[in-house]
């Protein structure tokens, strides 16, 4: 099946909207007349919604899953072009992420992981293109350069952040850590600027912006330190957790397992292609009205609508002032992620940074397609924003500028998250002060409505792991309230 989402370009067909994905659900609904009302409505079929839906269905509750798209996965989904998966959003997972690893084990997919990097053949180098000139270096030199720069950036306590962010999953418990949410990445860079070489400054800024996909001014230093702590306070940990291990069959091969298990219980109703207009807590029930006027009613509702989209839905009673303020501020990530299939097989072992002048900044060799071509995944838009489908020649030029003379493009694949009305940005990354003022409010329930999304997870916030964490929390909250109570067994 082909989703409406995503784009691909080839010299033969030009630019075309929509890419095939095993995450597309057909038929788009299994509703029949008289299906409702339900115990729970779950809004959104990303990982938070899929986790909550599955757990509630397995618990015996009748669930209606409402999704605006034609597919599952939300901001983490994969295309399947010629039998090869291009990851359109969230990609990488790791056994150090407890919730995601639990689910990988549940679905017996541990052997389905593969490494993105392959330095066994080809050019086997890192290419840095910066304002102070171009440089080719080994991957060992790349690691030393970036590791050294990152350690200067995060070393706020003489122990690489370990003392201050000792509670990596919930650092707000530590008063000393909270103050760093007042700082931007630019503020911290100014503090250490004299200690950085020009190359260190280039790779450090590009790595920070790869994480936040905002600007240095809008990137919370606290949230970067939070990521650093979760990755074990090391550059190697960052590489392992953030960009090394992915599913051979793509993210959609993982997400579909959640959906299929929920469906197998017989307790799941679903309706896709159904954007939400309003959600009303009526006291005993919650009513959802879609944009086309359909109404669905349940005892509880789990909303997994992302932060940047939450203010596009009308809630009654209105959301509290702090949550409403946070939704109007939103997160800063406007990442552009472009996949390039190129004919140069030797580029499989290439990595590169082209900063700050190029519209795509950071890229790695990420696979080999069935045609034997190299798959390069590119990130950018941080300082020189790009709308890839609006000017495909400009997009091709940005890919080629990463490694001039080595990017013979055979195909481009991408999803423009900034223009996606159901995302309005890529993975969550906070501006300064948003988390310290609003995290608790974003996690709070609203009457019979429970909010769950990776955007306000406690642990791996903005990651697939955080989405599963939040879906698990929401399902447990609702199960405890709605599941028939079981009388305790007498003690013998």
mmCIF file of C-alpha atoms in Angstrom, residues 35-362:
data_model
loop_
_atom_site.group_PDB
_atom_site.id
_atom_site.type_symbol
_atom_site.label_atom_id
_atom_site.label_comp_id
_atom_site.label_asym_id
_atom_site.label_seq_id
_atom_site.Cartn_x
_atom_site.Cartn_y
_atom_site.Cartn_z
ATOM 1 C CA UNK A 35 -19.957 -0.379 17.261
ATOM 2 C CA UNK A 36 -19.854 2.190 20.067
ATOM 3 C CA UNK A 37 -19.722 3.508 22.651
ATOM 4 C CA UNK A 38 -16.307 2.363 23.811
ATOM 5 C CA UNK A 39 -14.447 2.110 27.062
ATOM 6 C CA UNK A 40 -11.557 4.167 25.698
ATOM 7 C CA UNK A 41 -10.843 6.281 22.651
ATOM 8 C CA UNK A 42 -7.142 6.566 21.775
ATOM 9 C CA UNK A 43 -6.248 9.487 19.506
ATOM 10 C CA UNK A 44 -3.136 8.871 17.418
ATOM 11 C CA UNK A 45 -1.466 5.705 16.120
ATOM 12 C CA UNK A 46 2.150 6.593 16.809
ATOM 13 C CA UNK A 47 4.062 4.508 19.328
ATOM 14 C CA UNK A 48 2.347 6.118 22.332
ATOM 15 C CA UNK A 49 -1.076 5.432 20.878
ATOM 16 C CA UNK A 50 -0.188 1.951 19.677
ATOM 17 C CA UNK A 51 1.217 0.989 23.078
ATOM 18 C CA UNK A 52 -1.802 2.332 24.952
ATOM 19 C CA UNK A 53 -4.197 0.698 22.485
ATOM 20 C CA UNK A 54 -2.532 -2.692 22.732
ATOM 21 C CA UNK A 55 -2.285 -2.679 26.524
ATOM 22 C CA UNK A 56 -5.911 -1.621 26.921
ATOM 23 C CA UNK A 57 -7.166 -4.209 24.446
ATOM 24 C CA UNK A 58 -5.144 -6.972 26.106
ATOM 25 C CA UNK A 59 -6.681 -5.905 29.438
ATOM 26 C CA UNK A 60 -10.125 -6.605 27.990
ATOM 27 C CA UNK A 61 -11.281 -3.020 27.409
ATOM 28 C CA UNK A 62 -13.087 -2.003 24.210
ATOM 29 C CA UNK A 63 -10.933 0.549 22.400
ATOM 30 C CA UNK A 64 -11.478 2.860 19.438
ATOM 31 C CA UNK A 65 -8.233 4.030 17.781
ATOM 32 C CA UNK A 66 -8.672 7.291 15.830
ATOM 33 C CA UNK A 67 -5.856 8.352 13.475
ATOM 34 C CA UNK A 68 -5.658 11.328 11.094
ATOM 35 C CA UNK A 69 -3.233 9.600 8.713
ATOM 36 C CA UNK A 70 -3.646 6.534 6.522
ATOM 37 C CA UNK A 71 -0.939 4.686 8.430
ATOM 38 C CA UNK A 72 0.467 3.821 11.842
ATOM 39 C CA UNK A 73 3.765 5.052 13.304
ATOM 40 C CA UNK A 74 3.258 8.808 13.640
ATOM 41 C CA UNK A 75 6.694 10.428 13.429
ATOM 42 C CA UNK A 76 8.427 7.014 13.147
ATOM 43 C CA UNK A 77 7.630 5.148 9.964
ATOM 44 C CA UNK A 78 9.429 3.576 7.055
ATOM 45 C CA UNK A 79 8.799 3.390 3.347
ATOM 46 C CA UNK A 80 9.386 0.202 1.412
ATOM 47 C CA UNK A 81 10.750 1.024 -2.031
ATOM 48 C CA UNK A 82 11.879 -1.941 -4.048
ATOM 49 C CA UNK A 83 12.078 -4.024 -0.871
ATOM 50 C CA UNK A 84 14.359 -1.529 0.876
ATOM 51 C CA UNK A 85 13.239 0.559 3.898
ATOM 52 C CA UNK A 86 13.950 4.276 3.992
ATOM 53 C CA UNK A 87 13.223 5.627 7.479
ATOM 54 C CA UNK A 88 11.061 8.700 7.131
ATOM 55 C CA UNK A 89 11.286 9.789 10.780
ATOM 56 C CA UNK A 90 12.514 8.231 14.031
ATOM 57 C CA UNK A 91 14.904 5.390 13.252
ATOM 58 C CA UNK A 92 17.450 4.192 15.774
ATOM 59 C CA UNK A 93 16.937 2.062 18.885
ATOM 60 C CA UNK A 94 19.216 0.565 21.529
ATOM 61 C CA UNK A 95 19.091 -2.060 24.276
ATOM 62 C CA UNK A 96 19.942 0.720 26.729
ATOM 63 C CA UNK A 97 16.460 2.138 26.128
ATOM 64 C CA UNK A 98 14.401 0.007 28.529
ATOM 65 C CA UNK A 99 10.883 0.416 27.173
ATOM 66 C CA UNK A 100 11.792 -0.104 23.543
ATOM 67 C CA UNK A 101 13.990 -3.102 24.385
ATOM 68 C CA UNK A 102 11.146 -4.677 26.349
ATOM 69 C CA UNK A 103 8.959 -4.461 23.250
ATOM 70 C CA UNK A 104 11.687 -5.699 20.907
ATOM 71 C CA UNK A 105 12.032 -8.705 23.210
ATOM 72 C CA UNK A 106 8.246 -9.146 23.446
ATOM 73 C CA UNK A 107 7.989 -9.418 19.668
ATOM 74 C CA UNK A 108 11.184 -11.488 19.357
ATOM 75 C CA UNK A 109 12.847 -8.931 17.102
ATOM 76 C CA UNK A 110 16.289 -8.806 18.735
ATOM 77 C CA UNK A 111 17.819 -10.466 15.678
ATOM 78 C CA UNK A 112 16.109 -7.938 13.389
ATOM 79 C CA UNK A 113 18.552 -5.141 14.232
ATOM 80 C CA UNK A 114 21.472 -4.088 12.050
ATOM 81 C CA UNK A 115 24.164 -1.421 12.237
ATOM 82 C CA UNK A 116 23.935 1.765 10.211
ATOM 83 C CA UNK A 117 27.714 2.221 9.972
ATOM 84 C CA UNK A 118 29.955 -0.023 7.877
ATOM 85 C CA UNK A 119 33.592 1.049 7.728
ATOM 86 C CA UNK A 120 34.858 -2.225 6.250
ATOM 87 C CA UNK A 121 35.418 -0.958 2.710
ATOM 88 C CA UNK A 122 35.327 2.071 0.436
ATOM 89 C CA UNK A 123 36.568 5.581 1.197
ATOM 90 C CA UNK A 124 36.384 4.945 4.951
ATOM 91 C CA UNK A 125 36.778 8.578 5.995
ATOM 92 C CA UNK A 126 35.107 11.609 7.522
ATOM 93 C CA UNK A 127 34.796 14.778 5.451
ATOM 94 C CA UNK A 128 34.498 18.147 7.180
ATOM 95 C CA UNK A 129 33.531 21.156 5.068
ATOM 96 C CA UNK A 130 33.513 24.320 7.165
ATOM 97 C CA UNK A 131 34.076 28.048 6.740
ATOM 98 C CA UNK A 132 37.744 27.603 7.616
ATOM 99 C CA UNK A 133 38.301 25.039 4.838
ATOM 100 C CA UNK A 134 37.820 21.389 3.931
ATOM 101 C CA UNK A 135 39.430 18.444 5.681
ATOM 102 C CA UNK A 136 39.498 14.689 5.171
ATOM 103 C CA UNK A 137 40.281 12.595 8.238
ATOM 104 C CA UNK A 138 39.965 9.042 9.498
ATOM 105 C CA UNK A 139 36.962 7.996 11.555
ATOM 106 C CA UNK A 140 39.271 7.684 14.547
ATOM 107 C CA UNK A 141 40.252 11.327 14.068
ATOM 108 C CA UNK A 142 36.583 12.230 13.627
ATOM 109 C CA UNK A 143 35.729 10.555 16.925
ATOM 110 C CA UNK A 144 38.596 12.270 18.745
ATOM 111 C CA UNK A 145 37.626 15.687 17.358
ATOM 112 C CA UNK A 146 33.939 15.446 18.248
ATOM 113 C CA UNK A 147 34.492 13.687 21.552
ATOM 114 C CA UNK A 148 36.928 16.346 22.706
ATOM 115 C CA UNK A 149 34.589 19.175 21.712
ATOM 116 C CA UNK A 150 31.557 17.558 23.353
ATOM 117 C CA UNK A 151 33.398 16.954 26.598
ATOM 118 C CA UNK A 152 34.260 20.645 26.831
ATOM 119 C CA UNK A 153 30.616 21.506 26.186
ATOM 120 C CA UNK A 154 29.050 19.182 28.792
ATOM 121 C CA UNK A 155 31.681 19.286 31.533
ATOM 122 C CA UNK A 156 29.738 21.528 33.900
ATOM 123 C CA UNK A 157 30.876 19.838 37.123
ATOM 124 C CA UNK A 158 34.327 18.355 36.486
ATOM 125 C CA UNK A 159 32.766 14.932 35.913
ATOM 126 C CA UNK A 160 31.113 15.267 32.472
ATOM 127 C CA UNK A 161 27.758 16.078 34.024
ATOM 128 C CA UNK A 162 27.538 12.932 36.151
ATOM 129 C CA UNK A 163 27.312 14.811 39.451
ATOM 130 C CA UNK A 164 24.702 17.313 38.330
ATOM 131 C CA UNK A 165 22.639 14.953 36.155
ATOM 132 C CA UNK A 166 23.035 11.874 38.337
ATOM 133 C CA UNK A 167 19.314 11.078 37.917
ATOM 134 C CA UNK A 168 19.440 10.850 34.145
ATOM 135 C CA UNK A 169 15.785 9.929 33.669
ATOM 136 C CA UNK A 170 14.411 12.733 35.833
ATOM 137 C CA UNK A 171 17.076 15.388 36.463
ATOM 138 C CA UNK A 172 14.533 17.977 37.646
ATOM 139 C CA UNK A 173 14.719 16.265 41.033
ATOM 140 C CA UNK A 174 18.146 17.869 41.387
ATOM 141 C CA UNK A 175 17.955 21.611 42.045
ATOM 142 C CA UNK A 176 21.441 22.194 40.620
ATOM 143 C CA UNK A 177 20.334 20.719 37.285
ATOM 144 C CA UNK A 178 17.215 22.866 36.911
ATOM 145 C CA UNK A 179 19.175 26.076 36.389
ATOM 146 C CA UNK A 180 20.556 24.790 33.084
ATOM 147 C CA UNK A 181 17.092 25.024 31.555
ATOM 148 C CA UNK A 182 17.560 28.805 31.677
ATOM 149 C CA UNK A 183 20.532 28.471 29.322
ATOM 150 C CA UNK A 184 20.623 28.009 25.574
ATOM 151 C CA UNK A 185 23.280 26.090 23.703
ATOM 152 C CA UNK A 186 24.579 29.452 22.497
ATOM 153 C CA UNK A 187 24.974 30.619 26.108
ATOM 154 C CA UNK A 188 27.093 27.581 26.910
ATOM 155 C CA UNK A 189 29.158 27.923 23.735
ATOM 156 C CA UNK A 190 30.001 31.481 24.691
ATOM 157 C CA UNK A 191 31.292 30.252 28.061
ATOM 158 C CA UNK A 192 33.733 27.813 26.450
ATOM 159 C CA UNK A 193 34.433 29.578 23.150
ATOM 160 C CA UNK A 194 38.092 30.349 23.899
ATOM 161 C CA UNK A 195 38.828 26.670 24.522
ATOM 162 C CA UNK A 196 37.530 25.481 21.120
ATOM 163 C CA UNK A 197 39.540 25.206 17.910
ATOM 164 C CA UNK A 198 37.753 26.245 14.678
ATOM 165 C CA UNK A 199 37.195 22.591 13.715
ATOM 166 C CA UNK A 200 35.938 21.734 17.202
ATOM 167 C CA UNK A 201 33.497 24.633 17.021
ATOM 168 C CA UNK A 202 32.190 23.488 13.622
ATOM 169 C CA UNK A 203 31.619 19.856 14.542
ATOM 170 C CA UNK A 204 30.237 20.726 17.980
ATOM 171 C CA UNK A 205 27.683 23.206 16.668
ATOM 172 C CA UNK A 206 26.599 20.817 13.908
ATOM 173 C CA UNK A 207 26.167 17.964 16.413
ATOM 174 C CA UNK A 208 24.147 20.126 18.817
ATOM 175 C CA UNK A 209 21.914 21.224 15.965
ATOM 176 C CA UNK A 210 21.598 17.647 14.730
ATOM 177 C CA UNK A 211 20.069 16.839 18.130
ATOM 178 C CA UNK A 212 17.772 19.850 18.453
ATOM 179 C CA UNK A 213 17.211 20.850 14.819
ATOM 180 C CA UNK A 214 16.444 24.340 16.035
ATOM 181 C CA UNK A 215 18.982 27.122 16.375
ATOM 182 C CA UNK A 216 21.724 27.544 18.953
ATOM 183 C CA UNK A 217 19.639 30.303 20.566
ATOM 184 C CA UNK A 218 16.505 28.121 20.799
ATOM 185 C CA UNK A 219 18.198 24.906 21.965
ATOM 186 C CA UNK A 220 17.830 24.164 25.682
ATOM 187 C CA UNK A 221 21.223 23.353 27.196
ATOM 188 C CA UNK A 222 19.362 21.370 29.878
ATOM 189 C CA UNK A 223 17.752 19.085 27.308
ATOM 190 C CA UNK A 224 21.078 18.456 25.608
ATOM 191 C CA UNK A 225 22.589 17.517 28.982
ATOM 192 C CA UNK A 226 19.590 15.244 29.557
ATOM 193 C CA UNK A 227 20.340 13.384 26.303
ATOM 194 C CA UNK A 228 24.032 13.214 27.241
ATOM 195 C CA UNK A 229 23.219 11.669 30.633
ATOM 196 C CA UNK A 230 20.869 9.092 29.111
ATOM 197 C CA UNK A 231 23.656 8.085 26.729
ATOM 198 C CA UNK A 232 26.006 7.291 29.619
ATOM 199 C CA UNK A 233 27.895 10.618 29.745
ATOM 200 C CA UNK A 234 30.083 9.777 26.749
ATOM 201 C CA UNK A 235 30.470 10.455 23.048
ATOM 202 C CA UNK A 236 30.635 6.722 22.369
ATOM 203 C CA UNK A 237 27.378 6.280 24.230
ATOM 204 C CA UNK A 238 25.771 8.984 22.109
ATOM 205 C CA UNK A 239 26.830 7.276 18.911
ATOM 206 C CA UNK A 240 25.582 3.893 20.134
ATOM 207 C CA UNK A 241 22.235 5.063 21.458
ATOM 208 C CA UNK A 242 21.337 7.741 18.931
ATOM 209 C CA UNK A 243 22.459 6.692 15.474
ATOM 210 C CA UNK A 244 23.814 3.137 15.274
ATOM 211 C CA UNK A 245 21.151 0.383 15.406
ATOM 212 C CA UNK A 246 18.009 0.151 13.293
ATOM 213 C CA UNK A 247 15.504 -2.474 12.129
ATOM 214 C CA UNK A 248 16.400 -4.380 8.979
ATOM 215 C CA UNK A 249 12.785 -4.153 7.858
ATOM 216 C CA UNK A 250 12.276 -0.546 8.960
ATOM 217 C CA UNK A 251 10.366 1.016 11.831
ATOM 218 C CA UNK A 252 7.010 0.056 10.349
ATOM 219 C CA UNK A 253 7.940 -3.617 10.750
ATOM 220 C CA UNK A 254 8.081 -2.957 14.502
ATOM 221 C CA UNK A 255 5.026 -0.703 14.825
ATOM 222 C CA UNK A 256 2.768 -3.151 12.994
ATOM 223 C CA UNK A 257 3.359 -5.727 15.735
ATOM 224 C CA UNK A 258 1.601 -3.504 18.299
ATOM 225 C CA UNK A 259 -1.356 -2.964 15.986
ATOM 226 C CA UNK A 260 -1.679 -6.634 15.077
ATOM 227 C CA UNK A 261 -1.614 -7.761 18.699
ATOM 228 C CA UNK A 262 -4.316 -5.255 19.629
ATOM 229 C CA UNK A 263 -6.436 -6.359 16.664
ATOM 230 C CA UNK A 264 -6.055 -10.037 17.567
ATOM 231 C CA UNK A 265 -7.829 -9.477 20.908
ATOM 232 C CA UNK A 266 -11.118 -8.676 19.207
ATOM 233 C CA UNK A 267 -11.407 -5.547 21.337
ATOM 234 C CA UNK A 268 -10.067 -3.028 18.806
ATOM 235 C CA UNK A 269 -12.121 -0.786 16.581
ATOM 236 C CA UNK A 270 -10.219 1.673 14.423
ATOM 237 C CA UNK A 271 -10.768 4.503 11.997
ATOM 238 C CA UNK A 272 -7.962 6.079 9.972
ATOM 239 C CA UNK A 273 -8.060 9.191 7.739
ATOM 240 C CA UNK A 274 -9.947 10.918 10.567
ATOM 241 C CA UNK A 275 -8.504 14.225 11.804
ATOM 242 C CA UNK A 276 -9.962 15.437 15.110
ATOM 243 C CA UNK A 277 -11.912 18.690 15.394
ATOM 244 C CA UNK A 278 -12.853 18.717 19.070
ATOM 245 C CA UNK A 279 -12.755 16.703 22.306
ATOM 246 C CA UNK A 280 -15.360 17.335 25.030
ATOM 247 C CA UNK A 281 -15.334 15.930 28.535
ATOM 248 C CA UNK A 282 -19.022 15.495 29.343
ATOM 249 C CA UNK A 283 -18.517 14.319 32.917
ATOM 250 C CA UNK A 284 -19.430 10.647 32.620
ATOM 251 C CA UNK A 285 -18.133 10.302 29.066
ATOM 252 C CA UNK A 286 -15.815 11.953 26.535
ATOM 253 C CA UNK A 287 -17.034 12.868 23.046
ATOM 254 C CA UNK A 288 -14.730 13.231 20.047
ATOM 255 C CA UNK A 289 -15.919 14.984 16.906
ATOM 256 C CA UNK A 290 -13.942 14.576 13.686
ATOM 257 C CA UNK A 291 -13.455 17.292 11.099
ATOM 258 C CA UNK A 292 -16.136 15.712 8.920
ATOM 259 C CA UNK A 293 -18.661 15.749 11.754
ATOM 260 C CA UNK A 294 -18.597 12.155 13.001
ATOM 261 C CA UNK A 295 -18.926 11.711 16.753
ATOM 262 C CA UNK A 296 -17.450 8.963 18.919
ATOM 263 C CA UNK A 297 -18.068 8.518 22.649
ATOM 264 C CA UNK A 298 -16.167 6.633 25.364
ATOM 265 C CA UNK A 299 -15.716 6.616 29.126
ATOM 266 C CA UNK A 300 -12.077 7.756 28.878
ATOM 267 C CA UNK A 301 -9.909 9.250 26.140
ATOM 268 C CA UNK A 302 -6.133 9.007 25.669
ATOM 269 C CA UNK A 303 -4.730 11.849 23.558
ATOM 270 C CA UNK A 304 -1.333 11.263 21.978
ATOM 271 C CA UNK A 305 -1.476 14.427 19.860
ATOM 272 C CA UNK A 306 2.041 15.977 19.618
ATOM 273 C CA UNK A 307 2.826 19.220 21.424
ATOM 274 C CA UNK A 308 3.088 21.332 18.269
ATOM 275 C CA UNK A 309 -0.353 20.168 17.090
ATOM 276 C CA UNK A 310 -2.271 20.175 20.364
ATOM 277 C CA UNK A 311 -3.554 23.728 19.960
ATOM 278 C CA UNK A 312 -5.222 22.833 16.643
ATOM 279 C CA UNK A 313 -7.820 20.728 18.499
ATOM 280 C CA UNK A 314 -10.607 22.332 20.531
ATOM 281 C CA UNK A 315 -10.911 21.009 24.097
ATOM 282 C CA UNK A 316 -13.911 21.527 26.352
ATOM 283 C CA UNK A 317 -13.434 22.388 29.149
ATOM 284 C CA UNK A 318 -10.426 24.385 27.858
ATOM 285 C CA UNK A 319 -6.932 23.205 28.672
ATOM 286 C CA UNK A 320 -5.332 24.738 31.764
ATOM 287 C CA UNK A 321 -3.350 27.938 31.251
ATOM 288 C CA UNK A 322 0.105 26.386 31.689
ATOM 289 C CA UNK A 323 -0.494 23.555 29.207
ATOM 290 C CA UNK A 324 -2.095 25.974 26.746
ATOM 291 C CA UNK A 325 0.906 28.294 27.021
ATOM 292 C CA UNK A 326 3.306 25.400 26.384
ATOM 293 C CA UNK A 327 1.364 24.275 23.312
ATOM 294 C CA UNK A 328 1.486 27.800 21.909
ATOM 295 C CA UNK A 329 5.262 27.979 22.478
ATOM 296 C CA UNK A 330 5.870 24.486 21.086
ATOM 297 C CA UNK A 331 9.167 22.711 20.535
ATOM 298 C CA UNK A 332 11.891 23.883 18.168
ATOM 299 C CA UNK A 333 12.726 20.881 15.977
ATOM 300 C CA UNK A 334 12.205 21.621 12.282
ATOM 301 C CA UNK A 335 14.555 18.951 10.952
ATOM 302 C CA UNK A 336 14.894 18.161 7.275
ATOM 303 C CA UNK A 337 15.859 14.512 6.747
ATOM 304 C CA UNK A 338 16.648 13.504 3.168
ATOM 305 C CA UNK A 339 17.633 10.036 1.975
ATOM 306 C CA UNK A 340 19.846 9.892 -1.100
ATOM 307 C CA UNK A 341 20.527 6.734 -3.088
ATOM 308 C CA UNK A 342 23.801 7.308 -4.926
ATOM 309 C CA UNK A 343 25.729 5.133 -7.358
ATOM 310 C CA UNK A 344 29.123 5.467 -5.642
ATOM 311 C CA UNK A 345 29.510 2.196 -3.705
ATOM 312 C CA UNK A 346 32.644 3.418 -1.944
ATOM 313 C CA UNK A 347 30.637 6.073 -0.071
ATOM 314 C CA UNK A 348 29.101 3.396 2.174
ATOM 315 C CA UNK A 349 31.899 4.078 4.691
ATOM 316 C CA UNK A 350 31.698 7.863 4.414
ATOM 317 C CA UNK A 351 30.467 10.371 6.994
ATOM 318 C CA UNK A 352 30.401 14.129 6.591
ATOM 319 C CA UNK A 353 29.595 17.539 8.000
ATOM 320 C CA UNK A 354 29.032 20.577 5.788
ATOM 321 C CA UNK A 355 28.457 23.561 8.079
ATOM 322 C CA UNK A 356 27.257 26.291 8.341
ATOM 323 C CA UNK A 357 26.836 27.213 4.669
ATOM 324 C CA UNK A 358 24.985 24.156 3.340
ATOM 325 C CA UNK A 359 21.255 23.478 3.660
ATOM 326 C CA UNK A 360 22.023 19.862 4.622
ATOM 327 C CA UNK A 361 24.601 19.629 7.369
ATOM 328 C CA UNK A 362 25.214 16.129 8.716
#
